[in-house]
Amino acid sequence: MASSSSNLISLKTSDGTVFKVERALAKTMKTVQAIIEEADANIYMIPIHNVFSHHMDMIIDYYKLSVAGKSKEFSVEKLDNDELKDFLLAVHYLNMEDLFEVLTQAVADRLEKKSVGYVRKYFGIENDFTPEEYAAIRKKNDWAFKGDDIEPEEDEEKQEE
Amino acid sequence: MEKSMGATNAKVINHIPEDLAFSILSKLPLKSLKRFGCVRRSWALLFENLHFLNMYRNYFISNNHSYYDGTSILLNQTNNPLHGEAFHSTLYLLSGERFENMVKLDWPPPFHEDDSFIEILSKTSVNGTLCLAQKNGMDLKCLFWNPTTDEFKIIPSSPFLYQSPYMEPTVNFNGFGYDHVKDDYKVLRWLCFFNITDVEVPWEDYLDVDAMWEIYSLRSNSWTKLDIEMPTSASNEKLHVDGVCHWWSINDDINCYDSPPRLVSFDLCNEVFLTTHLSSDMIGPLNILHLTLLNGFIAFIIYDQTTTFHIRILGELGVKESWTKVFILEPLPSIEHPIGAGRKGEIFFRKDDDELVWFDLSTQMIEELGVKGREHCCHIAIYKDSLLPIGGF
């Protein structure tokens, strides 16, 4: 099967897999596009750091669906929260606008009812409040912690009624 | 041979950069945002961070809330072109990206003789049906109307209106909406009674009629008294979202005394209500408060021609602290007061020369609609057409 190489770009993922993708798909990756444009000669293979082959599989799935006008059918349901985060970081690195919006929305939906503790771990953030500051802001926004569907804070005991 | 990249399965990055964090946070509901303000110091000040605010506002405006799917905008304009003469309400259907298409719609026959001060109750439609209400002196008209099919149904008079021949009712329509549990259309209103002056009431006929609430059900085609003490609406701004009717009031529960302003939310399904007070910094002597639905969320536009133009979005019903100041804008000179909001961050206003205009929240541009309106009765409604018969059953 002959392929006109000028229409395909080779991308090498972090785990060493080479993907030959259409130029149009590569164009949706602003990071890759910038590398192509800056290269003096025709670039042979572009390494994409922090992007694994399973990420590329999903990126290609999304691309195929959006070309067919079916981008709404793309789902990340099967990914757990951490896998989703990794995927988002990969797409963020590649600077892919549409898929980025889809994934940030997906992450927001997953985090909506989570606890403060969970969110800190998820984002890799340290608590930089003093105990007094935390107590004050916690109290001020107490209403935002209430609700049957909100994940309780790990370090807060459930009050006896 | 090329050097391999060295496959690694370990998670190299755990920390999410702040820019990326903001992209995620900007898509969260207000309640989550306020809770996550406790994650770290910089997140406690999210709404003071211009970079974040811009992202949040852009997402807020551009996000297509399902409430608006397939909807158009109705403008109900009130004017008395010959000053001193009668007022007329005129209905327009607005369409086009910049409302360049304005089609005048005729009111249904019961309003052909008198088209003054017609209200589109709760600024909403249920399965393509609007509820129109008119109070003109002693006359009271209330009907359901489907502008697409021209079908209308007059709502019968309430048996509670004339309980005593010596007392005159004053009626305040508070809401129209849909009870999804009973698959029923309902209209909610408040009555209070005054002695007819100059009439001597015989002692034996003296009947003190208390103010009361009543609710009309289309299924039973009748009015029922509601045993509830609830503040009635103080303005024309009434909304209906997901089976709940919202209005705001400055009366107390028995509607006698002035109280701090609050949002009243009445659930049409279980017929109970909830109040949400406004935070004290929302109220000022010069402020105009305008309750509206902004891109699907309950909001107050706080407006004063010279100094203030804020929009506060409600984070959670019943929670006074959750009115979040999302938009802070420059006041618009010669613009007098808001008359409603559209589907994607358009806010409609009346100018002091009576011209009706719309303001685009994303571009901050103002455009005239080409019609004038008097008084505070002009309003906007969100309409979703349907060919279903009224009630659908």
XYZ file of C-alpha atoms in Angstrom:
554
model
C 0.000 0.000 0.000
C 1.802 3.059 -1.218
C 1.417 6.145 0.892
C 2.450 9.576 -0.258
C 4.702 10.394 2.656
C 4.116 14.110 2.366
C 0.548 13.552 3.573
C 1.543 11.588 6.611
C 3.458 12.742 9.619
C 5.254 10.304 11.900
C 4.767 10.864 15.594
C 6.703 8.855 18.151
C 5.095 8.484 21.565
C 6.888 8.281 24.904
C 6.623 4.504 24.909
C 8.385 4.219 21.559
C 5.446 3.602 19.236
C 5.424 5.366 15.893
C 2.095 6.620 14.582
C 1.756 7.746 10.991
C -1.006 10.349 11.031
C -2.633 12.487 8.352
C -1.292 15.984 8.037
C -4.777 17.296 8.857
C -4.731 15.558 12.216
C -1.225 16.803 12.948
C -2.499 20.306 12.200
C -4.918 20.067 15.139
C -1.892 19.670 17.391
C -0.503 23.176 17.611
C 2.674 21.977 19.311
C 3.433 19.563 16.472
C 2.461 22.114 13.859
C 4.944 24.569 15.338
C 7.716 21.967 15.159
C 6.884 21.212 11.511
C 6.883 24.872 10.585
C 10.170 25.595 12.309
C 12.006 22.650 10.782
C 14.404 23.567 8.005
C 14.088 20.360 6.077
C 11.226 17.941 5.856
C 11.067 16.446 9.277
C 11.090 12.681 9.415
C 9.800 11.859 12.857
C 8.512 14.032 15.638
C 8.814 12.812 19.221
C 5.866 13.718 21.396
C 6.837 13.687 25.031
C 4.350 12.789 27.716
C 2.054 11.269 25.123
C 1.631 7.525 25.286
C 0.366 5.235 22.577
C -2.952 4.725 24.347
C -3.399 8.512 24.275
C -2.718 8.572 20.550
C -5.302 5.838 20.011
C -7.941 8.010 21.665
C -6.796 11.110 19.826
C -7.177 9.289 16.533
C -10.632 8.043 17.595
C -11.701 11.590 18.392
C -10.311 12.888 15.117
C -12.165 10.263 13.077
C -15.421 11.037 14.866
C -15.095 14.798 14.445
C -14.288 14.488 10.747
C -17.515 12.491 10.410
C -19.415 15.209 12.330
C -19.910 12.862 15.249
C -17.625 14.408 17.848
C -20.460 14.258 20.391
C -20.159 10.483 20.320
C -16.645 10.615 21.718
C -16.619 9.300 25.261
C -14.004 9.072 27.997
C -16.341 7.197 30.327
C -14.103 4.156 30.471
C -11.164 6.162 31.829
C -10.830 6.550 35.570
C -10.112 9.998 36.996
C -6.339 9.589 36.951
C -6.268 8.165 33.434
C -8.431 11.085 32.352
C -5.986 13.508 33.964
C -3.049 11.920 32.142
C -4.916 12.137 28.871
C -5.776 15.775 29.482
C -2.131 16.562 30.242
C -1.113 14.893 26.978
C -3.680 16.861 24.990
C -2.659 20.019 26.816
C 0.954 19.409 25.835
C -0.048 18.866 22.234
C -2.182 22.020 22.384
C -5.298 20.609 20.716
C -8.096 23.130 21.151
C -11.330 21.182 20.628
C -10.306 18.008 22.418
C -8.930 20.148 25.240
C -12.362 21.726 25.773
C -13.978 18.285 25.761
C -11.529 16.907 28.314
C -11.507 19.889 30.676
C -15.311 19.671 30.733
C -15.083 15.923 31.427
C -12.679 16.507 34.313
C -14.878 19.309 35.694
C -17.868 16.960 35.615
C -15.906 14.313 37.526
C -14.720 16.762 40.166
C -18.006 18.592 40.719
C -19.056 16.720 43.887
C -15.618 15.890 45.189
C -14.102 16.954 48.478
C -11.431 19.584 48.986
C -9.004 16.838 50.031
C -9.597 14.898 46.840
C -9.090 17.943 44.669
C -5.812 18.797 46.396
C -4.444 15.337 45.685
C -5.753 15.350 42.153
C -4.117 18.647 41.263
C -0.969 17.926 43.284
C -1.537 20.993 45.471
C -0.453 21.646 49.014
C -2.727 23.337 51.512
C -1.114 26.734 52.094
C -3.707 28.052 54.542
C -2.842 28.477 58.188
C -5.214 26.448 60.393
C -6.988 29.670 61.381
C -7.338 30.832 57.780
C -8.703 27.450 56.743
C -11.210 27.420 59.605
C -12.429 30.884 58.629
C -12.858 30.199 54.939
C -14.349 26.791 55.626
C -16.944 28.365 57.875
C -17.684 31.168 55.437
C -18.464 28.706 52.657
C -20.068 26.053 54.808
C -23.103 25.950 52.528
C -20.935 24.718 49.672
C -19.995 21.633 51.689
C -23.562 20.624 52.404
C -25.567 18.265 50.305
C -26.146 14.512 50.232
C -24.277 14.155 47.000
C -21.163 16.062 48.083
C -18.189 13.916 49.053
C -17.444 14.495 52.764
C -14.011 15.754 53.819
C -11.740 12.994 55.080
C -10.572 14.843 58.141
C -13.993 16.067 59.191
C -16.036 13.747 61.357
C -19.648 13.462 60.419
C -21.607 15.269 63.126
C -24.131 13.251 65.066
C -27.581 14.689 64.590
C 19.782 3.235 14.988
C 17.775 5.812 16.725
C 17.909 5.942 20.406
C 14.641 4.827 21.850
C 12.867 7.300 24.038
C 12.942 4.954 26.979
C 9.406 3.924 27.644
C 8.314 4.776 31.099
C 5.161 3.719 32.801
C 5.611 5.896 35.838
C 3.451 9.000 36.010
C 5.924 11.745 35.310
C 3.605 14.631 35.915
C 1.328 14.804 38.883
C 1.098 18.533 39.265
C -1.406 20.356 37.067
C -0.186 23.804 35.991
C -2.361 26.704 37.115
C -3.472 27.687 33.630
C -4.788 24.205 33.037
C -6.367 24.182 36.495
C -8.251 27.377 35.639
C -9.528 25.830 32.413
C -11.062 23.040 34.443
C -12.317 25.261 37.271
C -14.011 27.684 34.892
C -16.402 24.907 33.894
C -17.535 24.085 37.424
C -20.797 25.216 39.023
C -20.582 27.993 41.608
C -21.130 25.686 44.566
C -18.118 23.546 43.650
C -16.016 26.646 43.045
C -16.817 28.053 46.447
C -15.969 24.754 48.119
C -12.700 24.444 46.192
C -11.837 27.954 47.348
C -10.695 26.064 50.442
C -8.095 24.082 48.487
C -5.456 26.778 48.517
C -5.053 30.516 48.997
C -4.999 31.498 45.339
C -8.216 29.590 44.728
C -9.958 31.443 47.573
C -9.551 34.564 45.459
C -10.612 33.072 42.136
C -13.321 35.649 41.569
C -10.825 38.427 42.084
C -8.387 36.927 39.613
C -8.987 38.683 36.302
C -7.506 35.872 34.261
C -9.803 33.319 35.851
C -12.788 35.659 35.732
C -12.381 36.145 31.997
C -12.285 32.391 31.422
C -15.281 31.844 33.670
C -17.288 34.610 32.020
C -16.465 33.417 28.506
C -17.529 29.898 29.343
C -20.657 31.152 31.094
C -21.755 33.170 28.085
C -20.852 30.668 25.385
C -22.132 27.550 27.131
C -25.400 26.446 25.572
C -27.740 25.690 28.440
C -30.353 23.128 27.445
C -33.121 25.447 28.689
C -32.687 27.423 25.468
C -32.662 24.577 22.946
C -34.933 25.411 20.058
C -36.154 28.640 21.649
C -36.851 32.124 20.315
C -37.232 35.423 22.054
C -40.500 37.217 22.528
C -40.519 40.923 23.214
C -43.629 42.250 24.876
C -43.530 45.987 24.408
C -45.845 48.403 26.151
C -46.343 51.830 24.734
C -48.809 54.667 24.580
C -47.850 56.456 21.403
C -50.359 59.157 22.030
C -49.373 60.314 25.445
C -52.232 60.497 27.832
C -54.072 57.915 25.779
C -54.389 54.196 26.314
C -51.394 51.894 26.600
C -50.990 49.055 24.152
C -48.981 45.886 24.472
C -47.405 44.672 21.267
C -45.807 41.282 20.842
C -42.791 40.637 18.660
C -40.940 37.452 17.830
C -37.222 38.203 17.590
C -34.875 36.084 15.554
C -31.512 36.347 13.907
C -28.079 36.621 15.469
C -28.622 40.279 16.186
C -32.412 40.253 16.357
C -32.653 41.855 12.968
C -35.903 39.979 12.307
C -38.842 41.289 14.307
C -42.195 39.801 13.465
C -45.270 41.244 15.092
C -47.654 38.625 16.430
C -51.326 39.263 17.001
C -52.693 38.657 20.447
C -55.473 36.077 20.650
C -59.091 37.295 20.218
C -59.899 37.939 23.894
C -57.322 40.743 23.796
C -58.369 42.316 20.522
C -60.575 44.888 22.141
C -58.271 45.726 25.003
C -54.567 45.057 24.586
C -53.287 47.125 27.467
C -50.777 45.734 29.955
C -50.759 42.117 28.890
C -48.244 40.062 30.831
C -46.558 36.881 29.621
C -46.586 35.155 32.962
C -43.215 33.835 34.151
C -41.695 34.729 30.791
C -41.802 31.149 29.693
C -43.656 28.646 27.584
C -44.689 25.105 28.427
C -44.939 22.848 25.396
C -45.418 25.899 23.222
C -48.121 27.387 25.436
C -47.905 30.823 27.024
C -49.998 32.076 29.924
C -51.223 35.628 29.358
C -52.603 37.741 32.175
C -54.186 41.154 32.155
C -55.463 43.319 34.945
C -57.390 46.336 33.832
C -59.290 47.900 36.665
C -61.959 45.429 37.663
C -61.425 43.232 34.617
C -59.251 40.248 34.997
C -58.252 38.076 32.084
C -56.092 35.009 32.187
C -55.666 32.505 29.394
C -53.412 29.924 27.830
C -52.317 30.559 24.270
C -50.257 28.738 21.703
C -49.044 31.367 19.195
C -48.068 28.697 16.675
C -51.447 26.992 16.475
C -53.492 30.061 17.589
C -55.338 27.874 20.051
C -56.314 29.613 23.272
C -58.141 28.581 26.397
C -59.610 31.057 28.844
C -58.975 30.235 32.459
C -62.222 30.329 34.396
C -62.838 32.835 37.104
C -61.975 31.888 40.644
C -64.756 31.268 43.179
C -62.653 33.079 45.758
C -62.671 36.455 44.037
C -66.067 37.609 45.173
C -66.528 35.926 48.485
C -68.136 38.997 49.889
C -70.170 41.514 47.927
C -68.652 44.232 50.012
C -65.038 43.463 49.283
C -63.029 44.071 46.160
C -60.224 41.724 45.255
C -56.781 42.782 44.183
C -55.013 40.095 42.229
C -51.321 39.492 41.885
C -50.255 36.863 39.372
C -47.112 35.176 40.654
C -46.380 32.352 38.312
C -47.179 29.906 35.552
C -45.478 26.616 34.991
C -45.442 22.872 34.640
C -45.895 20.171 37.261
C -44.079 17.201 35.761
C -45.299 14.809 38.458
C -48.949 15.334 37.630
C -48.314 16.406 34.021
C -50.298 19.539 34.723
C -50.132 23.243 33.898
C -50.571 25.520 36.901
C -51.122 29.205 37.535
C -50.392 30.724 40.915
C -51.806 33.966 42.229
C -52.382 35.959 45.337
C -55.574 37.749 46.285
C -56.180 40.401 48.846
C -59.394 42.163 49.613
C -60.385 45.717 50.330
C -63.638 47.125 51.538
C -65.561 48.758 48.756
C -65.707 52.343 49.858
C -68.909 54.279 50.255
C -70.827 51.134 50.922
C -72.408 50.529 54.243
C -71.886 46.937 55.269
C -74.755 45.505 57.296
C -73.433 44.145 60.568
C -74.676 40.641 59.941
C -72.955 40.543 56.544
C -69.612 41.642 57.819
C -66.983 39.187 56.628
C -63.320 39.842 57.032
C -61.700 38.182 54.085
C -58.031 37.484 54.559
C -55.513 37.635 51.762
C -54.978 34.223 50.264
C -53.127 32.203 47.690
C -54.832 30.195 44.998
C -53.609 27.842 42.346
C -55.233 26.859 39.065
C -54.772 23.406 37.637
C -55.503 22.769 33.974
C -56.309 19.119 34.628
C -59.033 19.945 37.113
C -59.841 23.236 35.372
C -60.388 24.874 38.725
C -58.863 27.118 41.335
C -57.926 25.727 44.727
C -57.098 27.702 47.822
C -53.546 27.192 49.026
C -53.006 27.030 52.740
C -49.710 28.808 52.732
C -48.179 32.041 54.000
C -45.779 33.257 51.412
C -44.577 36.696 50.260
C -46.100 37.878 47.010
C -44.163 39.382 44.157
C -43.137 43.026 44.280
C -42.259 43.363 40.620
C -42.922 42.101 37.149
C -39.931 39.829 37.178
C -41.196 36.306 37.453
C -39.504 33.187 36.194
C -40.196 29.536 35.716
C -37.445 26.929 35.565
C -37.818 23.162 36.001
C -41.211 23.271 37.628
C -40.300 26.011 40.087
C -41.713 29.532 39.898
C -39.462 32.299 41.113
C -40.200 35.927 41.949
C -38.897 38.405 44.452
C -40.598 40.229 47.239
C -40.190 42.973 49.758
C -43.230 41.945 51.739
C -43.303 39.668 54.718
C -45.200 36.391 54.776
C -48.542 37.969 55.405
C -47.814 40.761 52.953
C -48.407 43.585 55.307
C -45.030 44.941 56.144
C -41.890 45.803 54.284
C -39.182 43.244 54.688
C -35.699 42.852 53.295
C -35.908 41.790 49.662
C -35.755 38.109 48.952
C -36.195 35.595 46.222
C -39.207 33.340 46.627
C -39.166 29.961 44.903
C -42.373 27.944 44.718
C -42.240 24.313 43.679
C -45.297 23.583 41.550
C -45.075 19.847 42.147
C -45.123 19.663 45.923
C -46.502 23.184 46.402
C -43.940 24.334 48.949
C -41.692 27.368 48.844
C -38.223 28.490 49.793
C -36.880 32.002 50.317
C -33.393 33.220 49.552
C -32.413 36.522 51.044
C -30.244 38.943 49.136
C -26.906 39.771 50.683
C -26.782 43.249 52.187
C -24.249 44.518 49.687
C -26.725 43.905 46.889
C -29.128 46.462 48.212
C -28.595 50.181 47.891
C -30.853 53.226 47.807
C -30.191 53.975 44.146
C -30.001 50.444 42.877
C -32.477 48.903 40.560
C -32.722 45.181 41.152
C -33.863 43.104 38.218
C -34.439 39.397 38.618
C -33.767 37.405 35.485
C -32.591 34.135 34.100
C -29.125 34.566 32.615
C -28.022 31.703 30.420
C -30.169 29.372 32.512
C -29.112 30.626 35.925
C -31.059 32.747 38.365
C -29.447 36.144 38.541
C -29.963 39.652 39.727
C -28.921 42.541 37.561
C -28.057 45.378 39.904
C -28.209 48.558 37.981
C -27.862 52.218 38.549
C -27.428 54.555 35.632
C -24.458 56.379 37.046
C -22.468 54.039 39.194
C -23.340 50.402 39.105
C -23.887 47.546 36.701
C -23.290 44.191 38.346
C -24.673 40.773 37.767
C -24.939 38.306 40.619
C -25.564 34.660 39.899
C -27.206 32.483 42.511
C -25.008 29.578 43.606
C -27.632 27.697 45.573
C -31.296 28.260 46.355
C -31.849 29.247 49.953
C -28.286 30.373 50.501
C -27.872 34.118 50.906
C -24.067 33.879 50.770
C -24.138 32.218 47.378
C -25.052 35.273 45.294
C -21.785 35.531 43.393
C -20.737 38.698 41.630
C -19.731 37.366 38.243
C -20.010 40.389 36.010
C -18.904 43.885 36.833
C -19.523 46.333 34.056
C -19.427 50.010 33.378
C -22.857 51.590 33.801
C -24.366 52.592 30.506
C -25.275 56.230 30.249
C -28.844 57.066 29.206
C -29.885 53.473 29.767
C -32.621 53.426 32.348
C -33.416 49.880 33.373
C -33.204 46.228 32.297
C -36.253 44.499 30.847
C -34.953 40.954 30.499
C -32.276 38.626 29.216
C -31.941 36.580 26.056
C -30.359 33.247 25.360
C -26.643 33.889 25.196
C -25.722 36.798 27.405
C -27.908 39.423 25.777
C -29.503 41.842 28.176
C -32.391 43.992 27.033
C -32.806 47.515 28.367
C -35.041 50.515 28.071
C -33.329 53.853 27.466
C -34.463 57.117 28.960
C -35.737 58.179 25.530
C -37.926 55.038 25.574
C -35.905 53.203 22.917
C -35.541 49.496 23.621
C -32.027 48.175 23.160
C -29.975 45.056 23.761
C -26.560 44.747 25.292
C -24.189 41.946 24.346
C -22.310 40.718 27.418
C -19.433 39.295 25.404
C -18.776 42.247 23.110
C -20.277 44.906 25.406
C -21.959 46.506 22.410
C -25.400 48.063 22.491
C -27.856 47.938 19.629
C -31.271 49.487 19.221
C -34.204 47.246 18.443
C -36.140 49.935 16.640
C -39.125 50.068 18.956
C -39.934 52.238 21.906
C -41.458 51.180 25.173
C -42.937 52.929 28.142
C -43.189 51.958 31.747
C -41.749 48.952 33.462
C -44.117 46.550 31.746
C -41.944 45.790 28.737
C -40.481 42.349 29.092
C -38.740 39.505 27.358
C -39.908 35.909 27.313
C -38.202 32.731 26.153
C -40.440 30.782 23.831
C -40.173 27.277 22.472
C -42.755 26.545 19.856
C -44.783 23.386 19.633
C -47.751 22.141 17.628
C -49.162 20.258 20.598
C -52.656 21.131 21.742
C -52.806 23.146 24.939
C -52.129 20.819 27.823
C -50.968 18.180 25.403
C -53.682 15.921 26.710
